[in-house]
N, CA, C and O atoms as a DFTB+ gen file, in Angstrom:
532 C
 N C O
     1  1     -51.400      21.697     100.423
     2  2     -49.949      22.203     100.753
     3  2     -50.322      23.316     102.066
     4  3     -51.337      23.965     102.319
     5  1     -49.157      23.208     102.662
     6  2     -48.996      24.109     103.858
     7  2     -48.275      25.557     103.587
     8  3     -48.562      26.662     104.047
     9  1     -47.201      25.148     102.643
    10  2     -46.391      26.301     102.371
    11  2     -45.624      26.311     101.277
    12  3     -45.293      25.179     100.922
    13  1     -45.239      27.155     100.641
    14  2     -44.337      27.197      99.406
    15  2     -42.905      28.107      99.686
    16  3     -42.850      29.249     100.144
    17  1     -41.981      27.395      99.342
    18  2     -40.634      27.809      99.627
    19  2     -39.943      28.252      98.316
    20  3     -39.888      27.475      97.363
    21  1     -39.440      29.435      98.265
    22  2     -38.560      29.650      96.946
    23  2     -37.212      30.058      97.375
    24  3     -37.003      30.853      98.290
    25  1     -36.327      29.487      96.684
    26  2     -34.697      29.957      96.961
    27  2     -34.455      31.173      96.220
    28  3     -34.518      31.110      94.992
    29  1     -34.172      32.328      96.813
    30  2     -33.891      33.590      96.420
    31  2     -32.268      33.738      95.915
    32  3     -31.886      34.774      95.372
    33  1     -31.467      32.719      96.127
    34  2     -29.952      33.118      95.858
    35  2     -29.428      33.424      97.395
    36  3     -30.130      33.639      98.383
    37  1     -28.001      33.380      97.304
    38  2     -27.204      33.903      98.234
    39  2     -27.905      33.161      99.682
    40  3     -28.189      33.792     100.700
    41  1     -28.059      31.962      99.521
    42  2     -28.452      31.188     100.860
    43  2     -29.590      31.691     101.578
    44  3     -29.716      31.540     102.793
    45  1     -30.557      32.383     100.731
    46  2     -31.747      32.809     101.521
    47  2     -32.922      32.153     100.800
    48  3     -32.815      31.661      99.677
    49  1     -34.072      32.175     101.528
    50  2     -35.311      31.518     101.114
    51  2     -36.535      32.309     101.529
    52  3     -36.432      33.047     102.509
    53  1     -37.669      32.226     100.884
    54  2     -38.851      32.879     101.295
    55  2     -39.825      31.666     101.462
    56  3     -39.937      30.734     100.666
    57  1     -40.494      31.832     102.608
    58  2     -41.486      30.697     102.760
    59  2     -42.806      31.494     102.916
    60  3     -42.860      32.430     103.714
    61  1     -43.793      31.155     102.215
    62  2     -45.007      31.572     102.104
    63  2     -46.176      30.686     102.861
    64  3     -46.374      29.548     102.435
    65  1     -46.894      31.136     103.886
    66  2     -47.736      30.156     104.514
    67  2     -49.191      30.430     103.505
    68  3     -49.788      31.504     103.424
    69  1     -49.456      29.482     102.977
    70  2     -50.556      29.505     101.823
    71  2     -51.786      29.837     102.353
    72  3     -52.475      30.569     101.642
    73  1     -52.338      29.421     103.631
    74  2     -53.589      29.938     104.049
    75  2     -53.702      31.340     104.346
    76  3     -54.742      31.940     104.075
    77  1     -52.639      31.959     104.923
    78  2     -52.747      33.470     105.389
    79  2     -51.922      34.290     104.223
    80  3     -52.234      35.440     103.914
    81  1     -51.010      33.690     103.709
    82  2     -50.090      34.747     102.781
    83  2     -49.022      35.143     103.913
    84  3     -48.328      36.083     103.527
    85  1     -48.753      34.772     104.970
    86  2     -47.712      35.266     105.759
    87  2     -46.379      34.877     105.111
    88  3     -46.324      33.779     104.558
    89  1     -45.361      35.625     105.126
    90  2     -44.040      35.434     104.578
    91  2     -43.002      35.298     105.689
    92  3     -42.927      36.099     106.621
    93  1     -42.262      34.311     105.549
    94  2     -40.930      34.251     106.442
    95  2     -39.813      34.252     105.580
    96  3     -39.890      33.631     104.520
    97  1     -38.709      34.910     105.909
    98  2     -37.338      34.949     105.210
    99  2     -36.531      34.122     106.095
   100  3     -36.707      34.234     107.308
   101  1     -35.492      33.138     105.548
   102  2     -34.693      32.506     106.315
   103  2     -33.414      32.665     105.600
   104  3     -33.549      32.727     104.378
   105  1     -32.218      32.746     106.042
   106  2     -30.750      32.816     105.746
   107  2     -30.048      31.689     106.375
   108  3     -30.426      31.168     107.424
   109  1     -28.911      31.290     105.634
   110  2     -28.029      30.479     106.293
   111  2     -27.378      31.337     107.297
   112  3     -27.280      32.547     107.090
   113  1     -26.820      30.658     108.630
   114  2     -26.083      31.410     109.650
   115  2     -24.875      31.802     109.245
   116  3     -24.332      31.168     108.340
   117  1     -24.263      32.858     109.804
   118  2     -22.982      33.220     109.403
   119  2     -21.910      32.201     109.822
   120  3     -20.789      32.211     109.314
   121  1     -22.264      31.380     110.702
   122  2     -21.197      30.233     110.910
   123  2     -21.218      29.208     109.894
   124  3     -20.400      28.288     109.916
   125  1     -22.264      29.334     108.846
   126  2     -22.343      28.219     107.813
   127  2     -22.554      28.844     106.588
   128  3     -23.443      28.407     105.857
   129  1     -21.744      29.989     106.178
   130  2     -21.548      30.625     104.751
   131  2     -22.863      31.519     104.567
   132  3     -23.083      31.934     103.429
   133  1     -23.620      31.800     105.439
   134  2     -24.779      32.750     105.196
   135  2     -24.347      34.068     105.972
   136  3     -23.348      34.229     106.674
   137  1     -25.446      35.048     105.638
   138  2     -25.460      36.413     106.170
   139  2     -25.836      36.335     107.296
   140  3     -25.299      37.172     108.022
   141  1     -26.718      35.518     107.910
   142  2     -27.513      35.639     109.242
   143  2     -28.434      36.938     109.269
   144  3     -28.560      37.567     110.319
   145  1     -28.945      37.250     108.334
   146  2     -29.898      38.353     108.142
   147  2     -31.316      38.231     108.697
   148  3     -32.101      39.132     108.990
   149  1     -31.458      36.940     108.773
   150  2     -32.907      36.295     109.200
   151  2     -32.874      34.922     109.914
   152  3     -31.830      34.271     109.891
   153  1     -33.875      34.499     110.489
   154  2     -33.913      33.284     111.069
   155  2     -33.026      32.203     110.291
   156  3     -33.084      32.362     109.072
   157  1     -32.328      31.284     110.652
   158  2     -32.077      30.151     109.899
   159  2     -33.100      29.222     110.152
   160  3     -34.046      29.447     110.907
   161  1     -32.882      27.976     109.404
   162  2     -33.709      26.975     109.452
   163  2     -33.949      26.410     110.758
   164  3     -35.067      26.258     111.249
   165  1     -32.647      26.050     111.400
   166  2     -32.526      25.525     112.741
   167  2     -33.175      26.563     113.844
   168  3     -33.852      26.187     114.801
   169  1     -32.872      27.838     113.565
   170  2     -33.568      28.966     114.508
   171  2     -34.958      28.775     114.565
   172  3     -35.604      28.880     115.608
   173  1     -35.523      28.443     113.258
   174  2     -36.971      28.317     113.298
   175  2     -37.596      27.052     114.051
   176  3     -38.654      27.010     114.679
   177  1     -36.698      26.066     113.831
   178  2     -37.078      24.873     114.574
   179  2     -37.155      25.096     116.196
   180  3     -38.168      24.763     116.810
   181  1     -36.168      25.604     116.768
   182  2     -36.075      26.005     118.129
   183  2     -37.175      26.947     118.464
   184  3     -37.870      26.710     119.452
   185  1     -37.419      28.118     117.640
   186  2     -38.498      29.099     117.900
   187  2     -39.976      28.296     117.642
   188  3     -40.990      28.659     118.238
   189  1     -39.975      27.432     116.911
   190  2     -41.238      26.816     116.878
   191  2     -41.628      26.102     118.071
   192  3     -42.816      25.984     118.369
   193  1     -40.563      25.551     118.871
   194  2     -40.887      24.841     120.103
   195  2     -41.525      25.914     121.245
   196  3     -42.495      25.705     121.975
   197  1     -40.689      27.115     121.176
   198  2     -41.235      28.124     122.013
   199  2     -42.708      28.605     121.777
   200  3     -43.520      28.631     122.701
   201  1     -43.023      28.994     120.463
   202  2     -44.410      29.201     119.991
   203  2     -45.284      28.327     120.352
   204  3     -46.311      28.675     120.934
   205  1     -45.028      27.121     120.080
   206  2     -45.770      25.926     120.271
   207  2     -46.282      25.844     121.725
   208  3     -47.479      25.736     121.990
   209  1     -45.406      25.894     122.552
   210  2     -45.323      25.559     124.061
   211  2     -46.357      26.700     124.647
   212  3     -47.456      26.344     125.073
   213  1     -45.984      28.006     124.652
   214  2     -47.049      29.296     125.186
   215  2     -48.193      28.996     124.452
   216  3     -49.150      28.891     125.219
   217  1     -48.526      28.796     123.164
   218  2     -49.863      28.807     122.265
   219  2     -50.458      27.691     122.869
   220  3     -51.595      27.942     123.269
   221  1     -50.031      26.394     123.099
   222  2     -50.933      25.390     123.933
   223  2     -51.300      25.765     125.131
   224  3     -52.438      25.557     125.551
   225  1     -50.317      26.399     125.862
   226  2     -50.786      26.832     127.247
   227  2     -51.764      27.832     127.232
   228  3     -52.617      27.767     128.116
   229  1     -51.834      28.884     126.294
   230  2     -52.834      29.801     126.225
   231  2     -54.215      29.187     125.613
   232  3     -55.233      29.759     126.003
   233  1     -54.381      28.148     124.747
   234  2     -55.513      27.506     124.460
   235  2     -56.094      26.898     125.777
   236  3     -57.259      27.166     126.070
   237  1     -55.341      26.089     126.591
   238  2     -55.664      25.493     127.838
   239  2     -56.256      26.550     128.900
   240  3     -57.325      26.372     129.483
   241  1     -55.454      27.635     129.069
   242  2     -55.927      28.801     129.820
   243  2     -56.998      29.368     129.502
   244  3     -57.615      29.941     130.399
   245  1     -57.448      29.373     128.348
   246  2     -58.739      29.980     128.128
   247  2     -59.905      29.253     128.573
   248  3     -60.969      29.815     128.829
   249  1     -59.694      27.865     128.678
   250  2     -60.555      27.138     129.176
   251  2     -60.623      27.169     130.769
   252  3     -61.591      26.758     131.408
   253  1     -59.649      27.626     131.235
   254  2     -59.651      27.940     132.631
   255  2     -59.922      29.389     133.083
   256  3     -59.773      29.794     134.236
   257  1     -60.344      30.131     132.013
   258  2     -60.872      31.649     132.454
   259  2     -59.444      32.272     132.787
   260  3     -59.478      33.180     133.617
   261  1     -58.336      31.971     132.333
   262  2     -56.898      32.796     132.437
   263  2     -56.580      33.399     131.263
   264  3     -57.029      32.993     130.191
   265  1     -55.765      34.437     131.370
   266  2     -55.282      35.168     130.168
   267  2     -53.788      35.284     130.268
   268  3     -53.304      35.829     131.260
   269  1     -53.017      34.804     129.303
   270  2     -51.507      34.607     129.419
   271  2     -51.100      35.738     128.419
   272  3     -49.990      35.596     127.907
   273  1     -51.726      36.686     128.111
   274  2     -51.166      37.867     127.232
   275  2     -50.054      38.584     127.980
   276  3     -50.181      38.940     129.151
   277  1     -49.104      38.755     127.351
   278  2     -47.809      39.524     127.869
   279  2     -46.804      38.537     128.248
   280  3     -45.673      38.912     128.556
   281  1     -47.160      37.191     128.250
   282  2     -46.159      36.059     128.804
   283  2     -45.021      36.323     127.434
   284  3     -45.296      36.733     126.306
   285  1     -43.818      35.968     127.942
   286  2     -42.770      35.848     126.966
   287  2     -41.962      34.760     126.983
   288  3     -41.780      34.210     128.069
   289  1     -41.398      34.300     125.932
   290  2     -40.692      32.979     125.857
   291  2     -39.114      33.189     125.342
   292  3     -38.965      33.628     124.202
   293  1     -38.209      32.960     125.960
   294  2     -36.795      33.134     125.535
   295  2     -36.271      31.722     125.284
   296  3     -36.263      30.784     126.081
   297  1     -35.799      31.753     123.923
   298  2     -35.306      30.354     123.244
   299  2     -33.940      30.480     122.909
   300  3     -33.591      31.459     122.251
   301  1     -33.019      29.533     123.309
   302  2     -31.619      29.438     123.025
   303  2     -31.354      28.168     122.187
   304  3     -31.818      27.101     122.590
   305  1     -30.712      28.213     121.166
   306  2     -30.569      26.985     120.337
   307  2     -29.011      26.823     120.542
   308  3     -28.330      27.847     120.607
   309  1     -28.487      25.723     120.633
   310  2     -27.160      25.098     120.715
   311  2     -26.883      24.179     119.611
   312  3     -27.568      23.172     119.429
   313  1     -25.834      24.523     118.827
   314  2     -25.680      23.518     117.647
   315  2     -24.529      22.777     118.021
   316  3     -23.607      23.259     118.680
   317  1     -24.584      21.296     117.497
   318  2     -23.380      20.453     117.421
   319  2     -22.773      20.692     116.294
   320  3     -23.454      20.844     115.281
   321  1     -21.334      20.775     116.242
   322  2     -20.674      20.912     115.090
   323  2     -20.361      19.864     114.225
   324  3     -20.175      20.082     113.028
   325  1     -20.284      18.774     114.697
   326  2     -20.148      17.575     113.889
   327  2     -20.912      16.329     114.380
   328  3     -20.577      15.876     115.474
   329  1     -21.722      15.835     113.818
   330  2     -22.323      16.312     112.599
   331  2     -23.199      17.626     112.914
   332  3     -23.647      17.757     114.054
   333  1     -23.410      18.429     112.105
   334  2     -23.998      19.808     112.302
   335  2     -25.469      19.400     112.520
   336  3     -26.084      18.756     111.671
   337  1     -25.967      19.766     113.597
   338  2     -27.388      19.514     113.792
   339  2     -27.730      20.100     115.426
   340  3     -26.832      20.082     116.267
   341  1     -28.871      20.519     115.700
   342  2     -29.324      21.017     116.991
   343  2     -29.122      20.029     118.148
   344  3     -29.752      18.989     118.339
   345  1     -28.040      20.591     118.951
   346  2     -27.714      19.655     120.205
   347  2     -28.675      19.846     121.377
   348  3     -29.018      18.916     122.107
   349  1     -29.141      21.267     121.530
   350  2     -29.921      21.514     122.736
   351  2     -30.605      22.801     122.529
   352  3     -30.051      23.754     121.980
   353  1     -31.922      22.822     123.013
   354  2     -32.810      23.938     122.930
   355  2     -33.098      24.315     124.301
   356  3     -33.537      23.413     125.014
   357  1     -32.933      25.522     124.843
   358  2     -33.260      26.098     126.071
   359  2     -34.564      26.914     126.080
   360  3     -34.499      27.954     125.424
   361  1     -35.687      26.668     126.664
   362  2     -36.581      27.550     126.727
   363  2     -37.088      27.980     127.981
   364  3     -37.368      27.130     128.827
   365  1     -37.256      29.298     128.231
   366  2     -37.558      29.800     129.455
   367  2     -38.767      30.569     129.269
   368  3     -38.792      31.598     128.592
   369  1     -39.892      30.023     129.933
   370  2     -41.407      30.835     129.674
   371  2     -41.552      31.638     131.012
   372  3     -41.601      31.192     132.158
   373  1     -41.611      32.987     130.560
   374  2     -41.826      34.046     131.603
   375  2     -43.392      34.151     131.664
   376  3     -43.927      34.734     130.722
   377  1     -44.193      33.648     132.675
   378  2     -45.396      33.648     132.670
   379  2     -46.091      35.122     133.068
   380  3     -45.527      35.758     133.958
   381  1     -47.215      35.658     132.489
   382  2     -47.613      37.001     132.953
   383  2     -48.568      36.918     134.094
   384  3     -49.067      37.964     134.510
   385  1     -48.849      35.854     134.601
   386  2     -49.937      35.700     135.654
   387  2     -49.162      34.897     136.932
   388  3     -48.194      34.145     136.821
   389  1     -49.835      35.258     138.117
   390  2     -49.587      34.388     139.169
   391  2     -50.331      33.181     139.296
   392  3     -51.531      33.424     139.169
   393  1     -50.073      31.866     139.515
   394  2     -50.900      30.815     139.505
   395  2     -50.604      29.962     140.570
   396  3     -49.465      29.719     140.970
   397  1     -51.835      29.428     141.108
   398  2     -51.456      28.321     142.196
   399  2     -50.844      27.202     141.694
   400  3     -50.686      27.024     140.486
   401  1     -50.450      26.354     142.635
   402  2     -49.733      25.107     142.190
   403  2     -50.495      24.176     141.030
   404  3     -50.060      23.760     139.957
   405  1     -51.684      24.027     141.607
   406  2     -52.479      23.228     140.668
   407  2     -52.745      23.576     139.058
   408  3     -52.826      22.795     138.110
   409  1     -52.846      24.978     139.092
   410  2     -52.902      25.550     137.605
   411  2     -51.600      25.752     136.882
   412  3     -51.536      25.723     135.653
   413  1     -50.389      25.991     137.792
   414  2     -49.151      25.632     137.051
   415  2     -48.722      24.258     136.733
   416  3     -47.842      24.024     135.905
   417  1     -49.352      23.352     137.399
   418  2     -48.999      21.939     136.963
   419  2     -49.840      21.577     135.862
   420  3     -49.326      20.874     134.991
   421  1     -50.982      21.908     135.742
   422  2     -51.863      21.848     134.535
   423  2     -51.171      22.266     133.317
   424  3     -50.811      21.545     132.385
   425  1     -51.012      23.740     133.475
   426  2     -50.293      24.347     132.027
   427  2     -48.903      23.951     131.911
   428  3     -48.476      23.942     130.757
   429  1     -48.137      23.639     132.780
   430  2     -46.829      23.049     132.265
   431  2     -46.975      21.752     131.816
   432  3     -46.230      21.399     130.902
   433  1     -47.762      20.980     132.255
   434  2     -48.087      19.696     131.788
   435  2     -48.487      19.802     130.223
   436  3     -47.912      19.106     129.386
   437  1     -49.438      20.653     129.905
   438  2     -49.687      20.829     128.727
   439  2     -48.591      21.361     127.878
   440  3     -48.346      20.764     126.830
   441  1     -47.959      22.327     128.177
   442  2     -46.760      22.678     127.422
   443  2     -45.601      21.706     127.118
   444  3     -44.893      21.778     126.113
   445  1     -45.485      20.768     128.122
   446  2     -44.359      19.542     127.832
   447  2     -45.012      18.571     127.080
   448  3     -44.342      17.575     126.806
   449  1     -46.392      18.631     126.601
   450  2     -46.869      17.690     125.601
   451  2     -47.178      18.400     124.287
   452  3     -47.886      17.867     123.432
   453  1     -46.661      19.556     124.143
   454  2     -47.052      20.300     122.692
   455  2     -46.612      19.538     121.601
   456  3     -45.636      18.818     121.811
   457  1     -47.142      19.534     120.415
   458  2     -46.780      18.622     119.209
   459  2     -45.408      18.991     118.755
   460  3     -44.827      18.110     118.122
   461  1     -44.762      20.126     118.950
   462  2     -43.312      20.333     118.642
   463  2     -42.631      19.509     119.427
   464  3     -42.116      18.493     118.961
   465  1     -42.544      19.815     120.635
   466  2     -41.632      19.076     121.512
   467  2     -41.780      17.509     121.422
   468  3     -40.857      16.727     121.649
   469  1     -43.069      17.150     121.059
   470  2     -43.045      15.721     120.992
   471  2     -42.536      15.092     119.582
   472  3     -42.444      13.870     119.467
   473  1     -42.244      15.877     118.625
   474  2     -41.860      15.919     117.227
   475  2     -40.285      15.924     117.210
   476  3     -39.673      15.263     116.372
   477  1     -39.724      16.598     118.048
   478  2     -38.244      16.748     118.003
   479  2     -37.624      15.304     118.455
   480  3     -38.125      14.471     119.210
   481  1     -36.414      15.268     117.777
   482  2     -35.469      13.910     117.957
   483  2     -35.201      13.778     119.421
   484  3     -34.869      14.757     120.090
   485  1     -35.341      12.572     119.934
   486  2     -34.817      12.477     121.382
   487  2     -33.292      12.776     121.862
   488  3     -32.862      12.929     123.005
   489  1     -32.663      12.807     120.697
   490  2     -31.219      13.285     121.034
   491  2     -31.056      14.649     121.156
   492  3     -29.969      15.114     121.500
   493  1     -32.158      15.450     120.876
   494  2     -31.944      16.869     121.178
   495  2     -32.351      17.077     122.593
   496  3     -33.442      16.730     123.044
   497  1     -31.256      17.759     123.374
   498  2     -31.590      18.022     124.840
   499  2     -32.710      19.209     124.839
   500  3     -32.693      20.160     124.057
   501  1     -33.573      19.010     125.737
   502  2     -34.661      20.144     125.906
   503  2     -34.512      20.480     127.367
   504  3     -34.613      19.658     128.277
   505  1     -34.242      21.868     127.517
   506  2     -34.184      22.360     128.945
   507  2     -35.248      23.371     129.127
   508  3     -35.101      24.440     128.535
   509  1     -36.246      23.200     129.824
   510  2     -37.389      24.062     129.973
   511  2     -37.538      24.564     131.464
   512  3     -37.438      23.872     132.477
   513  1     -37.774      25.789     131.387
   514  2     -37.884      26.552     132.762
   515  2     -39.201      27.492     132.827
   516  3     -39.407      28.353     131.972
   517  1     -40.023      27.265     133.852
   518  2     -41.422      28.192     133.739
   519  2     -40.990      29.211     134.992
   520  3     -40.562      28.853     136.089
   521  1     -41.203      30.483     134.562
   522  2     -41.215      31.509     135.530
   523  2     -42.451      32.062     135.912
   524  3     -42.901      32.786     135.024
   525  1     -43.097      31.990     136.819
   526  2     -44.375      32.457     137.138
   527  2     -44.474      33.695     137.891
   528  3     -43.600      33.850     138.744
   529  1     -45.264      34.525     137.778
   530  2     -45.213      35.913     138.428
   531  2     -45.461      35.708     139.909
   532  3     -45.473      36.673     140.672
């Protein structure tokens, strides 16, 4: 098992990552009967895309003797009302380093092949921007 999810009532869950014991709360969003006091399940999907992209870039950058510490990722999730599902995810990666064109191409290509991006349904529009220092 990867995780264990417990329903806490009032449209809130807690998820425990079994290997580390790390816990994540999730709430239904305010536009779907929830309190919106934590990430919603669809927020976590969109957030996973951003974390996957920057993490896989960091793995590759280590091989290239580069350090991406301080880079940030801004994620925007846009929902489709009917049927209720993610319509679009906008990811803006603000890279903490200046890089030549070859390095940018390598790292951007790695990001665009991250496992989460490749796992998302093709109907979800993905808009990705890389901002280099």
